[in-house]
């Protein structure tokens, strides 16, 4: 069988220049390899097998070099030694080696449906949508993509404008089929008196009859021939009994400046845009197994939880998913998190999605995160494909504190946000849908000129400017921000400019806190905790030293002391369990020092709990104090009968 090269010519009624599809994508503001990663992953996610959420999806990017016998299969079997209109492809093969960058997904449905674009069907048409057509119908279900131009990134990524496609799927009759076809998008050209579109396919010669006459075109290789070509090109490595269907797309001669660096950037890009798929948060979503390989050697994919910025985004994402239903845009707050739902408000109240925000200790520098930008007021915008659309920069908090967060679009608004995206799907632009009457009517349930995406950004800015701290927002916000800066400046002078220890006397608390010296009550011991020293170690750490006095009769012993360091704020004292997931440096108990009645004997203990069997002449506790933070110490006193008294300073 001889391979047929379909070099498309313009129909008398006109046609589509192949280069115009590529210009649609090269005109985007995003880097080509960022678009490549996002588009390929989004295609794979859209194609996941939705029968079960347990089998999972494999998504892999592999770089290989074809030579020798495999190169001969590429030249003679796959391309049939026909390179007319694609001179760069011929030149690459003549060099004796051909690099391939293959994107594979398994556990997906593959490119289903008929292979002939003229076949009218109400069923699946993924094969013709990817291989034959450019653009997409308004009637098609919206998943990740909306334009149908995104596949052009595969051709842009190739120095020779050519890709190979292998899919294990079902045809229009739901019969299993394996298909292999090669495609190119080049500049159009003239061959004598004939104009060519620049679109090419290599496969099996076929003929179809239409209302305008007979047309010769290229059908894909199928069956054993398709499998043999895929094996030679390394395109079948991820299929298995558990994940038997899917698609592999090989970019011939990928335009990589430095191969290893580029693959590492692709791995980072996967984490940057797809981290919601790397964390276990939604049990009804297929898990994705990610791979990036350089000639068989694994390239590490950064873990979101190890990234200083993404760790916080993941935490806000988890809180957004767990939010309870609400009918208002009222913040619900905890120590460092706040959540709310975002509504339109006009012309009628419609939910747009969930917003979750975390206050950061400090901005995260772009050099320390795969996000690629400094994180100080960024919100990750996410819709149903569970990929990051963009890290949108929100307004500054009036306190000057940095923050990050996640907005998760509501299902009812997903189509609106999807249609507002450009071809690269990297932002939401309200101007893109202002004339989309059908989309707007669908969202509002009636005719309306109001733009929900524009309303969304207006509400987001107002919500993020609105502080949730009590008594903030009265008067001029600028005055409050200035007062905050002054307070920070004064705080720098406390404790040798590394934080501070609160020395204010507070009202004693029964059973959970107190302060100052007091006599025993009904046989319980009185306590007194005082800061006596701040010491700087050779390594620059600050250690706070507290004296603990116990005012008690001898017959109350033995008693147990329990030391609990906390962070002191104006509003409350913060315990470790309040911030253990927030990445905040916390004071650490270091040791007890106990000097008995005999001046010659003393002991040090590193456990935060201490049992005293008799009175001691002096008890001290040392606490390691984090920089830029005021601390205090709680000491719980527990008698053997379980009664408790506490002191704090």
Coordinates of C-alpha atoms in Angstrom, one line a residue:
X1 CA 0.0 0.0 0.0
X2 CA 1.3 3.4 -1.0
X3 CA 0.9 6.3 1.4
X4 CA -1.3 9.1 0.0
X5 CA -0.3 12.8 0.6
X6 CA -3.4 15.0 0.4
X7 CA -2.1 18.5 -0.4
X8 CA -5.3 20.5 -0.2
X9 CA -6.1 22.9 -2.9
X10 CA -8.7 25.8 -2.7
X11 CA -12.2 24.9 -3.7
X12 CA -13.7 27.1 -6.4
X13 CA -15.9 28.6 -3.7
X14 CA -12.9 29.5 -1.5
X15 CA -11.2 28.0 1.5
X16 CA -9.2 28.5 4.6
X17 CA -5.5 29.5 4.7
X18 CA -3.7 27.2 7.1
X19 CA -1.4 29.9 8.3
X20 CA -4.4 32.0 9.6
X21 CA -5.1 29.3 12.2
X22 CA -1.5 29.5 13.5
X23 CA -1.7 33.4 13.5
X24 CA -4.7 33.1 15.8
X25 CA -2.5 31.5 18.5
X26 CA 0.8 33.3 17.8
X27 CA -1.1 36.5 18.4
X28 CA -1.7 35.6 22.0
X29 CA 0.3 37.2 24.8
X30 CA 1.3 33.8 26.3
X31 CA 4.5 32.0 25.6
X32 CA 4.1 29.3 23.0
X33 CA 5.2 26.5 25.4
X34 CA 2.8 27.7 28.0
X35 CA 0.0 27.5 25.5
X36 CA 1.2 24.1 24.3
X37 CA 1.1 22.7 27.8
X38 CA -2.2 24.3 28.7
X39 CA -3.9 23.3 25.4
X40 CA -2.7 19.7 25.4
X41 CA -3.6 19.1 29.0
X42 CA -7.0 20.7 28.5
X43 CA -7.7 18.5 25.5
X44 CA -6.8 15.5 27.6
X45 CA -8.9 16.5 30.5
X46 CA -11.9 17.2 28.2
X47 CA -11.4 13.7 26.7
X48 CA -11.4 11.9 30.1
X49 CA -13.5 8.7 30.4
X50 CA -16.4 10.0 32.5
X51 CA -17.9 6.5 33.1
X52 CA -15.9 6.3 36.3
X53 CA -13.8 8.6 38.4
X54 CA -11.6 5.8 39.7
X55 CA -9.7 4.7 36.7
X56 CA -7.8 8.0 36.3
X57 CA -5.9 9.6 33.4
X58 CA -2.3 9.4 32.3
X59 CA -0.9 12.7 30.8
X60 CA 2.7 12.5 29.6
X61 CA 5.2 14.6 27.6
X62 CA 8.1 12.6 26.1
X63 CA 11.1 13.8 24.1
X64 CA 12.8 11.2 21.8
X65 CA 15.0 11.1 18.8
X66 CA 14.1 8.9 15.8
X67 CA 16.9 7.4 13.6
X68 CA 17.9 4.3 11.8
X69 CA 15.1 1.8 11.0
X70 CA 12.5 4.0 12.8
X71 CA 13.5 7.0 10.7
X72 CA 13.0 4.9 7.5
X73 CA 9.5 4.0 8.7
X74 CA 8.8 7.7 9.1
X75 CA 10.1 8.5 5.7
X76 CA 8.8 5.7 3.5
X77 CA 5.7 4.3 5.3
X78 CA 4.3 7.3 7.2
X79 CA 5.2 10.0 4.7
X80 CA 5.6 8.0 1.6
X81 CA 8.6 10.0 0.5
X82 CA 6.2 12.8 -0.5
X83 CA 7.2 16.3 0.9
X84 CA 5.7 18.5 -1.7
X85 CA 4.8 21.8 -0.1
X86 CA 6.6 20.9 3.1
X87 CA 10.3 21.4 2.2
X88 CA 11.4 21.9 5.9
X89 CA 10.1 18.4 6.7
X90 CA 12.2 16.9 4.0
X91 CA 15.2 18.8 5.1
X92 CA 14.9 17.6 8.6
X93 CA 14.6 13.9 7.6
X94 CA 17.7 14.3 5.3
X95 CA 19.7 15.2 8.5
X96 CA 19.4 11.5 9.6
X97 CA 17.8 12.2 13.0
X98 CA 14.3 13.5 13.8
X99 CA 13.4 14.7 17.3
X100 CA 9.9 14.1 18.5
X101 CA 7.9 15.6 21.3
X102 CA 5.0 13.4 22.1
X103 CA 2.0 14.3 24.3
X104 CA 0.0 11.2 25.4
X105 CA -3.2 10.7 27.3
X106 CA -4.7 7.4 28.3
X107 CA -7.7 6.7 30.4
X108 CA -9.4 9.1 27.9
X109 CA -11.9 8.3 25.2
X110 CA -9.6 9.1 22.3
X111 CA -10.7 10.9 19.1
X112 CA -14.1 9.3 18.6
X113 CA -16.5 9.4 15.7
X114 CA -16.3 9.3 11.9
X115 CA -13.1 10.1 10.1
X116 CA -14.9 11.8 7.2
X117 CA -15.9 15.4 8.0
X118 CA -18.9 15.3 5.6
X119 CA -20.6 12.7 7.6
X120 CA -23.6 14.2 9.4
X121 CA -23.9 12.7 12.9
X122 CA -25.5 13.5 16.2
X123 CA -22.8 11.5 17.9
X124 CA -19.2 12.2 18.8
X125 CA -17.0 14.1 16.3
X126 CA -13.7 14.5 18.2
X127 CA -11.6 13.0 15.3
X128 CA -13.0 15.4 12.6
X129 CA -12.9 18.3 15.1
X130 CA -9.2 17.8 15.6
X131 CA -8.0 16.4 12.3
X132 CA -10.3 17.9 9.7
X133 CA -12.0 21.1 10.9
X134 CA -10.8 24.5 12.1
X135 CA -13.1 26.4 14.5
X136 CA -16.1 24.9 16.2
X137 CA -19.8 25.0 16.0
X138 CA -21.9 27.0 18.4
X139 CA -23.9 23.9 19.2
X140 CA -20.9 22.0 20.5
X141 CA -20.7 21.3 24.2
X142 CA -18.3 23.7 25.9
X143 CA -15.6 22.0 27.9
X144 CA -12.1 23.4 28.1
X145 CA -12.0 25.1 24.7
X146 CA -14.4 27.4 22.9
X147 CA -12.7 28.3 19.6
X148 CA -11.3 25.2 18.1
X149 CA -8.1 27.0 17.2
X150 CA -6.0 25.8 20.1
X151 CA -4.7 22.8 18.2
X152 CA -2.7 25.2 16.1
X153 CA -0.1 25.3 19.0
X154 CA 1.0 21.8 18.1
X155 CA 2.0 23.0 14.6
X156 CA 3.5 26.2 15.9
X157 CA 5.6 24.1 18.2
X158 CA 7.1 22.2 15.3
X159 CA 10.0 23.7 13.2
X160 CA 8.5 21.8 10.2
X161 CA 4.8 22.5 10.9
X162 CA 4.0 18.8 11.1
X163 CA 2.5 16.4 13.7
X164 CA 1.5 12.8 13.9
X165 CA -1.7 11.6 15.6
X166 CA -2.4 8.1 17.0
X167 CA -5.6 7.3 18.8
X168 CA -7.3 4.2 20.2
X169 CA -11.0 4.9 20.3
X170 CA -14.4 4.0 18.8
X171 CA -15.8 5.0 15.4
X172 CA -19.3 6.5 14.6
X173 CA -20.8 3.0 15.2
X174 CA -19.1 2.6 18.6
X175 CA -16.7 0.0 17.2
X176 CA -13.2 -0.1 18.5
X177 CA -10.7 1.4 16.1
X178 CA -7.0 2.4 16.1
X179 CA -6.1 5.3 13.8
X180 CA -2.8 6.9 12.7
X181 CA -2.6 10.1 10.5
X182 CA 0.0 12.8 9.9
X183 CA -0.9 16.4 9.4
X184 CA 0.8 19.7 8.5
X185 CA -0.2 23.4 8.5
X186 CA 2.2 25.4 6.3
X187 CA 2.0 28.6 4.3
X188 CA -0.2 28.4 1.3
X189 CA 1.5 28.4 -2.1
X190 CA 0.9 28.2 -5.8
X191 CA 1.8 25.2 -7.9
X192 CA 1.5 26.3 -11.5
X193 CA -2.0 27.7 -11.8
X194 CA -3.4 26.0 -8.6
X195 CA -3.6 27.6 -5.2
X196 CA -2.9 25.4 -2.2
X197 CA -4.2 26.1 1.3
X198 CA -1.1 24.9 3.2
X199 CA -3.1 22.0 4.8
X200 CA -1.7 18.5 4.4
X201 CA -2.6 15.0 5.5
X202 CA -0.7 11.7 4.9
X203 CA -2.7 8.4 5.1
X204 CA -4.7 6.1 2.9
X205 CA -6.1 7.4 -0.4
X206 CA -9.9 7.6 -0.2
X207 CA -12.7 9.1 -2.3
X208 CA -16.0 10.6 -1.2
X209 CA -18.9 11.9 -3.3
X210 CA -20.5 15.2 -2.2
X211 CA -23.2 17.4 -3.8
X212 CA -20.4 19.3 -5.6
X213 CA -18.7 16.2 -7.0
X214 CA -16.1 13.6 -6.1
X215 CA -13.3 14.4 -3.6
X216 CA -10.0 12.5 -3.0
X217 CA -8.6 12.8 0.5
X218 CA -6.5 10.9 3.0
X219 CA -8.0 8.6 5.5
X220 CA -6.0 7.5 8.6
X221 CA -4.1 4.2 8.7
X222 CA -6.0 1.8 10.9
X223 CA -5.5 -1.6 12.6
X224 CA -2.1 -3.3 12.5
X225 CA -0.5 -0.6 10.3
X226 CA -1.6 2.2 12.6
X227 CA -0.1 0.2 15.6
X228 CA 3.1 -0.5 13.8
X229 CA 3.7 3.2 13.0
X230 CA 2.8 4.2 16.5
X231 CA 5.2 1.6 18.0
X232 CA 8.1 2.8 15.7
X233 CA 7.5 6.4 16.8
X234 CA 7.2 5.5 20.5
X235 CA 3.6 6.7 20.6
X236 CA 2.0 3.7 22.2
X237 CA 3.9 3.4 25.5
X238 CA 1.2 4.5 27.9
X239 CA -1.7 2.3 26.8
X240 CA -2.6 -0.6 29.2
X241 CA -5.4 -2.9 30.2
X242 CA -6.6 -0.4 32.8
X243 CA -6.3 2.5 30.3
X244 CA -6.8 1.0 26.8
X245 CA -8.0 4.1 25.0
X246 CA -6.6 7.6 24.4
X247 CA -4.5 9.7 22.0
X248 CA -0.8 10.5 21.4
X249 CA 0.3 13.5 19.3
X250 CA 3.9 13.7 18.2
X251 CA 5.3 17.1 17.2
X252 CA 8.0 16.5 14.6
X253 CA 11.2 18.6 15.2
X254 CA 9.9 20.6 18.2
X255 CA 11.2 24.1 18.4
X256 CA 13.1 23.7 21.7
X257 CA 16.1 26.1 22.3
X258 CA 17.6 23.9 25.0
X259 CA 15.9 20.5 25.3
X260 CA 16.4 19.8 29.0
X261 CA 15.7 23.3 30.1
X262 CA 12.5 23.4 27.9
X263 CA 11.2 20.1 29.4
X264 CA 11.8 21.4 32.9
X265 CA 9.9 24.5 32.0
X266 CA 7.1 22.3 30.7
X267 CA 7.1 20.4 34.0
X268 CA 7.0 23.7 35.9
X269 CA 4.2 24.9 33.6
X270 CA 2.1 21.8 34.4
X271 CA 2.4 22.6 38.1
X272 CA 1.7 26.3 37.5
X273 CA -1.5 25.8 35.6
X274 CA -2.8 22.3 36.7
X275 CA -2.0 22.1 40.4
X276 CA -5.7 21.6 41.3
X277 CA -5.3 18.2 39.5
X278 CA -2.2 17.4 41.6
X279 CA -3.9 17.7 45.0
X280 CA -6.6 15.3 46.3
X281 CA -9.5 17.6 46.9
X282 CA -12.5 16.4 44.9
X283 CA -13.4 12.7 45.1
X284 CA -15.6 12.7 42.0
X285 CA -12.8 13.9 39.7
X286 CA -10.5 11.5 37.8
X287 CA -7.0 11.7 39.2
X288 CA -4.3 12.6 36.7
X289 CA -0.9 10.8 36.6
X290 CA 1.7 13.2 35.2
X291 CA 4.9 12.3 33.4
X292 CA 7.7 14.3 31.7
X293 CA 10.6 12.4 30.2
X294 CA 13.8 13.2 28.3
X295 CA 14.8 10.2 26.2
X296 CA 13.5 7.8 28.9
X297 CA 14.9 9.8 31.9
X298 CA 12.3 11.3 34.2
X299 CA 12.1 15.1 34.6
X300 CA 10.8 16.1 38.0
X301 CA 7.5 17.8 38.2
X302 CA 7.3 20.3 41.1
X303 CA 4.9 19.4 43.9
X304 CA 2.4 22.2 44.7
X305 CA 2.8 21.6 48.4
X306 CA 6.5 22.3 48.2
X307 CA 6.1 25.6 46.5
X308 CA 5.9 28.6 48.9
X309 CA 3.1 30.3 46.9
X310 CA 1.1 27.3 45.6
X311 CA 1.0 25.9 49.1
X312 CA -1.2 28.9 50.1
X313 CA -3.2 28.7 46.9
X314 CA -4.0 25.0 47.6
X315 CA -5.1 25.9 51.1
X316 CA -7.5 28.5 49.8
X317 CA -8.7 26.2 47.1
X318 CA -9.6 23.5 49.7
X319 CA -11.6 26.1 51.7
X320 CA -13.4 27.3 48.5
X321 CA -14.5 23.7 47.8
X322 CA -15.8 23.2 51.3
X323 CA -17.7 26.5 51.6
X324 CA -21.3 26.3 52.7
X325 CA -24.2 27.8 50.7
X326 CA -24.8 31.4 51.2
X327 CA -27.1 34.1 49.8
X328 CA -24.9 37.1 50.5
X329 CA -21.4 38.5 49.9
X330 CA -20.5 38.5 53.6
X331 CA -17.0 37.5 54.6
X332 CA -16.6 34.5 56.9
X333 CA -13.2 34.9 58.6
X334 CA -10.7 33.0 60.7
X335 CA -7.2 34.0 61.7
X336 CA -5.6 34.1 58.2
X337 CA -8.5 33.0 55.9
X338 CA -11.7 34.6 54.7
X339 CA -14.3 33.2 52.3
X340 CA -17.4 34.6 50.6
X341 CA -19.6 33.9 47.6
X342 CA -19.7 36.4 44.8
X343 CA -23.1 37.5 43.3
X344 CA -24.1 39.8 40.4
X345 CA -26.8 41.8 42.2
X346 CA -28.2 43.1 39.0
X347 CA -30.4 42.8 37.0
X348 CA -31.2 39.9 39.3
X349 CA -29.1 38.1 41.9
X350 CA -27.1 35.3 40.3
X351 CA -24.2 33.5 41.8
X352 CA -20.8 33.8 40.0
X353 CA -18.7 31.6 42.3
X354 CA -16.8 31.2 45.5
X355 CA -13.9 33.3 46.7
X356 CA -11.4 32.2 49.3
X357 CA -8.5 34.4 50.5
X358 CA -5.5 33.9 52.7
X359 CA -3.4 36.7 54.4
X360 CA 0.3 36.0 53.8
X361 CA 3.1 36.7 56.2
X362 CA 5.1 38.3 53.3
X363 CA 4.9 38.4 49.5
X364 CA 6.4 35.4 47.8
X365 CA 9.1 36.5 45.4
X366 CA 8.8 35.3 41.8
X367 CA 12.2 33.6 42.1
X368 CA 10.8 31.3 44.8
X369 CA 7.7 30.0 43.0
X370 CA 6.8 28.3 39.7
X371 CA 3.9 30.8 39.3
X372 CA 6.4 33.1 37.6
X373 CA 5.4 36.3 39.3
X374 CA 5.6 37.8 42.8
X375 CA 2.6 36.9 44.8
X376 CA 1.3 39.7 46.9
X377 CA -2.4 40.2 45.9
X378 CA -3.1 37.5 43.3
X379 CA -6.3 35.5 42.9
X380 CA -6.2 32.2 40.9
X381 CA -9.2 32.2 38.6
X382 CA -10.6 28.7 38.0
X383 CA -13.5 27.2 36.2
X384 CA -14.7 23.7 35.5
X385 CA -11.7 22.2 33.7
X386 CA -10.0 22.8 37.1
X387 CA -7.0 24.6 35.5
X388 CA -5.8 28.1 36.3
X389 CA -7.1 30.6 33.8
X390 CA -4.8 33.3 35.2
X391 CA -3.3 34.7 38.4
X392 CA -5.3 37.9 38.4
X393 CA -3.8 40.8 40.4
X394 CA -6.3 42.1 42.9
X395 CA -6.3 45.5 44.6
X396 CA -4.0 46.1 47.6
X397 CA -5.4 45.4 51.0
X398 CA -6.0 48.6 53.0
X399 CA -3.7 47.3 55.7
X400 CA -0.9 46.8 53.3
X401 CA -0.8 43.0 54.1
X402 CA -0.1 40.7 51.2
X403 CA -2.7 38.0 50.3
X404 CA -3.5 35.3 47.7
X405 CA -6.6 33.4 47.0
X406 CA -8.8 31.3 44.7
X407 CA -12.0 32.2 42.8
X408 CA -13.9 29.1 41.7
X409 CA -16.6 29.8 39.1
X410 CA -20.1 28.5 39.7
X411 CA -21.4 25.9 37.3
X412 CA -24.1 28.2 36.2
X413 CA -21.6 30.9 35.2
X414 CA -19.0 28.6 33.7
X415 CA -20.2 29.1 30.1
X416 CA -20.1 32.9 30.5
X417 CA -16.5 32.9 31.7
X418 CA -15.5 30.4 29.1
X419 CA -16.8 32.5 26.3
X420 CA -15.0 35.6 27.6
X421 CA -11.6 33.8 27.2
X422 CA -9.4 34.4 24.1
X423 CA -8.1 31.5 22.0
X424 CA -5.3 30.8 24.5
X425 CA -7.8 30.7 27.5
X426 CA -5.5 32.7 29.6
X427 CA -7.8 35.5 30.9
X428 CA -11.4 36.6 31.3
X429 CA -12.2 39.6 29.2
X430 CA -15.7 41.2 29.6
X431 CA -15.4 42.9 26.2
X432 CA -15.3 39.4 24.5
X433 CA -18.9 38.7 25.5
X434 CA -20.6 42.1 25.5
X435 CA -22.3 41.3 22.1
X436 CA -22.9 37.6 22.8
X437 CA -26.7 38.0 23.2
X438 CA -27.4 34.3 23.3
X439 CA -24.9 33.6 26.1
X440 CA -26.1 36.5 28.1
X441 CA -29.8 35.5 27.7
X442 CA -28.9 32.0 28.8
X443 CA -27.2 33.2 31.9
X444 CA -29.8 35.7 33.0
X445 CA -32.8 33.7 31.9
X446 CA -34.1 36.6 29.9
X447 CA -32.9 39.4 27.6
X448 CA -30.3 41.6 29.3
X449 CA -27.5 43.9 28.3
X450 CA -25.7 43.5 31.7
X451 CA -22.3 41.9 31.4
X452 CA -21.7 39.3 34.2
X453 CA -18.0 39.2 33.6
X454 CA -17.7 43.0 34.0
X455 CA -19.9 42.8 37.2
X456 CA -17.6 40.0 38.5
X457 CA -14.5 42.1 38.4
X458 CA -16.3 45.1 39.9
X459 CA -17.5 43.0 42.8
X460 CA -14.1 41.3 43.2
X461 CA -12.3 44.7 43.6
X462 CA -14.8 45.9 46.1
X463 CA -14.7 42.7 48.1
X464 CA -11.0 42.5 48.3
X465 CA -10.7 46.2 49.3
X466 CA -13.2 45.6 52.1
X467 CA -11.2 44.5 55.2
X468 CA -12.8 41.9 57.4
X469 CA -11.2 43.2 60.6
X470 CA -13.6 44.7 63.1
X471 CA -13.7 48.5 63.2
X472 CA -11.7 48.8 60.0
X473 CA -13.2 50.8 57.2
X474 CA -14.4 53.7 59.3
X475 CA -12.9 57.0 58.2
X476 CA -10.3 57.4 55.5
X477 CA -8.7 54.1 54.3
X478 CA -5.5 56.0 53.6
X479 CA -5.3 57.1 57.2
X480 CA -5.7 53.5 58.4
X481 CA -3.0 52.3 56.0
X482 CA -0.7 55.0 57.2
X483 CA -1.3 54.1 60.9
X484 CA -0.6 50.4 60.1
X485 CA 2.8 51.4 58.6
X486 CA 3.6 53.5 61.7
X487 CA 2.7 50.6 63.9
X488 CA 4.9 48.3 61.9
X489 CA 7.8 50.7 62.2
X490 CA 7.5 51.0 65.9
X491 CA 7.3 47.3 66.2
X492 CA 10.7 47.0 64.6
X493 CA 12.3 48.5 67.7
X494 CA 11.1 45.9 70.0
X495 CA 13.3 43.0 71.1
X496 CA 16.4 44.1 69.1
X497 CA 14.3 44.6 65.9
X498 CA 13.3 41.0 65.6
X499 CA 9.9 41.0 67.1
X500 CA 8.8 41.4 70.7
X501 CA 7.5 39.9 73.9
X502 CA 4.3 41.3 75.4
X503 CA 4.8 42.5 78.9
X504 CA 1.4 44.0 79.5
X505 CA -0.4 42.9 82.7
X506 CA -3.7 41.3 82.0
X507 CA -6.7 40.2 84.0
X508 CA -6.1 36.7 85.4
X509 CA -8.0 33.9 83.7
X510 CA -9.3 31.0 85.6
X511 CA -8.5 27.5 84.3
X512 CA -7.0 28.8 81.0
X513 CA -4.9 31.9 81.7
X514 CA -4.0 34.6 84.1
X515 CA -1.1 36.9 85.1
X516 CA 0.6 38.5 88.1
X517 CA 1.3 37.0 91.5
X518 CA -1.7 35.9 93.5
X519 CA -2.3 33.9 96.6
X520 CA -3.6 30.3 96.5
X521 CA -7.4 29.9 96.2
X522 CA -9.1 27.1 98.0
X523 CA -5.8 25.1 98.1
X524 CA -4.9 25.7 94.5
X525 CA -1.4 27.2 93.9
X526 CA -1.0 30.8 92.8
X527 CA 1.4 31.5 89.9
X528 CA 3.5 34.3 88.4
X529 CA 5.2 34.3 85.0
X530 CA 7.6 37.1 84.1
X531 CA 9.9 37.9 81.2
X532 CA 13.4 38.3 82.6
X533 CA 15.7 38.2 79.6
X534 CA 16.1 38.2 75.8
X535 CA 19.2 36.5 74.5
X536 CA 20.6 36.4 71.0
X537 CA 22.5 33.2 70.0
X538 CA 25.5 33.0 67.7
X539 CA 23.2 31.9 64.9
X540 CA 21.0 35.0 65.3
X541 CA 18.1 33.4 67.1
X542 CA 16.3 35.2 69.9
X543 CA 15.5 33.2 73.1
X544 CA 13.0 34.6 75.6
X545 CA 13.6 33.7 79.2
X546 CA 10.7 33.5 81.6
X547 CA 10.7 33.1 85.4
X548 CA 7.9 31.0 86.8
X549 CA 6.9 31.4 90.4
X550 CA 4.6 29.1 92.3
X551 CA 2.9 30.4 95.4
X552 CA 1.7 27.3 97.2
X553 CA 1.9 25.3 100.4
X554 CA 4.2 22.3 100.5
X555 CA 1.3 19.9 100.8
X556 CA -0.1 20.6 97.4
X557 CA 2.8 18.9 95.6
X558 CA 3.3 17.1 93.3
X559 CA 2.1 19.4 90.5
X560 CA 2.6 19.4 86.8
X561 CA 3.5 22.4 84.7
X562 CA 2.6 22.7 81.0
X563 CA 4.2 25.5 79.0
X564 CA 2.5 26.7 75.8
X565 CA 4.1 29.6 73.8
X566 CA 1.7 31.7 71.7
X567 CA 1.8 34.6 69.3
X568 CA 0.4 37.8 70.7
X569 CA -1.8 40.1 68.6
X570 CA -3.9 43.0 69.4
X571 CA -7.1 41.0 69.0
X572 CA -6.2 37.7 70.5
X573 CA -3.5 35.2 71.3
X574 CA -2.7 32.8 68.5
X575 CA -2.0 29.1 69.3
X576 CA -0.1 26.7 67.1
X577 CA -3.2 24.8 66.0
X578 CA -4.6 28.0 64.6
X579 CA -1.9 28.4 62.0
X580 CA -0.2 25.0 61.6
X581 CA -1.3 24.8 58.0
X582 CA -0.5 28.5 57.2
X583 CA 3.3 28.3 56.9
X584 CA 3.7 30.7 59.8
X585 CA 6.9 30.6 61.9
X586 CA 5.8 29.8 65.5
X587 CA 7.6 30.2 68.9
X588 CA 9.1 26.9 70.1
X589 CA 9.4 25.8 73.7
X590 CA 13.1 25.1 74.3
X591 CA 13.7 23.9 77.9
X592 CA 12.9 24.2 81.6
X593 CA 15.6 25.1 84.1
X594 CA 14.9 24.0 87.7
X595 CA 17.0 25.0 90.7
X596 CA 16.1 23.2 93.8
X597 CA 16.3 24.4 97.4
X598 CA 19.9 23.0 97.5
X599 CA 21.9 25.6 95.4
X600 CA 24.3 22.8 94.4
X601 CA 21.7 20.9 92.4
X602 CA 19.9 21.9 89.2
X603 CA 18.4 20.3 86.1
X604 CA 17.3 21.2 82.6
X605 CA 14.3 19.6 80.9
X606 CA 13.3 19.9 77.2
X607 CA 9.8 18.5 77.4
X608 CA 7.2 21.2 77.6
X609 CA 5.5 19.3 80.5
X610 CA 7.3 19.3 83.9
X611 CA 6.5 17.4 87.1
X612 CA 7.5 19.0 90.4
X613 CA 7.5 16.8 93.5
X614 CA 8.6 19.6 95.8
X615 CA 9.1 23.4 95.8
X616 CA 12.0 24.8 93.8
X617 CA 13.9 28.0 94.5
X618 CA 13.7 29.0 90.9
X619 CA 12.0 27.8 87.7
X620 CA 12.8 29.2 84.3
X621 CA 11.4 28.5 80.8
X622 CA 13.2 29.4 77.6
X623 CA 11.3 29.9 74.3
X624 CA 12.8 30.4 70.8
X625 CA 11.1 33.5 69.4
X626 CA 10.6 33.9 65.6
X627 CA 11.6 37.1 63.9
X628 CA 9.0 39.9 63.5
X629 CA 6.6 38.5 66.0
X630 CA 5.5 39.2 69.6
X631 CA 5.1 36.2 71.9
X632 CA 3.8 35.3 75.3
X633 CA 3.8 32.2 77.4
X634 CA 0.9 30.3 79.0
X635 CA 1.8 28.0 81.9
X636 CA -0.9 25.5 83.0
X637 CA -0.5 24.2 86.6
X638 CA -2.2 20.8 87.1
X639 CA -2.4 19.1 90.5
X640 CA -2.5 15.4 90.9
X641 CA -6.3 15.6 91.6
X642 CA -6.8 17.2 88.2
X643 CA -7.6 20.8 89.3
X644 CA -6.0 23.4 87.2
X645 CA -4.8 27.0 87.5
X646 CA -2.9 28.9 84.8
X647 CA -0.7 32.0 84.5
X648 CA 0.4 33.9 81.5
X649 CA 2.6 36.8 80.7

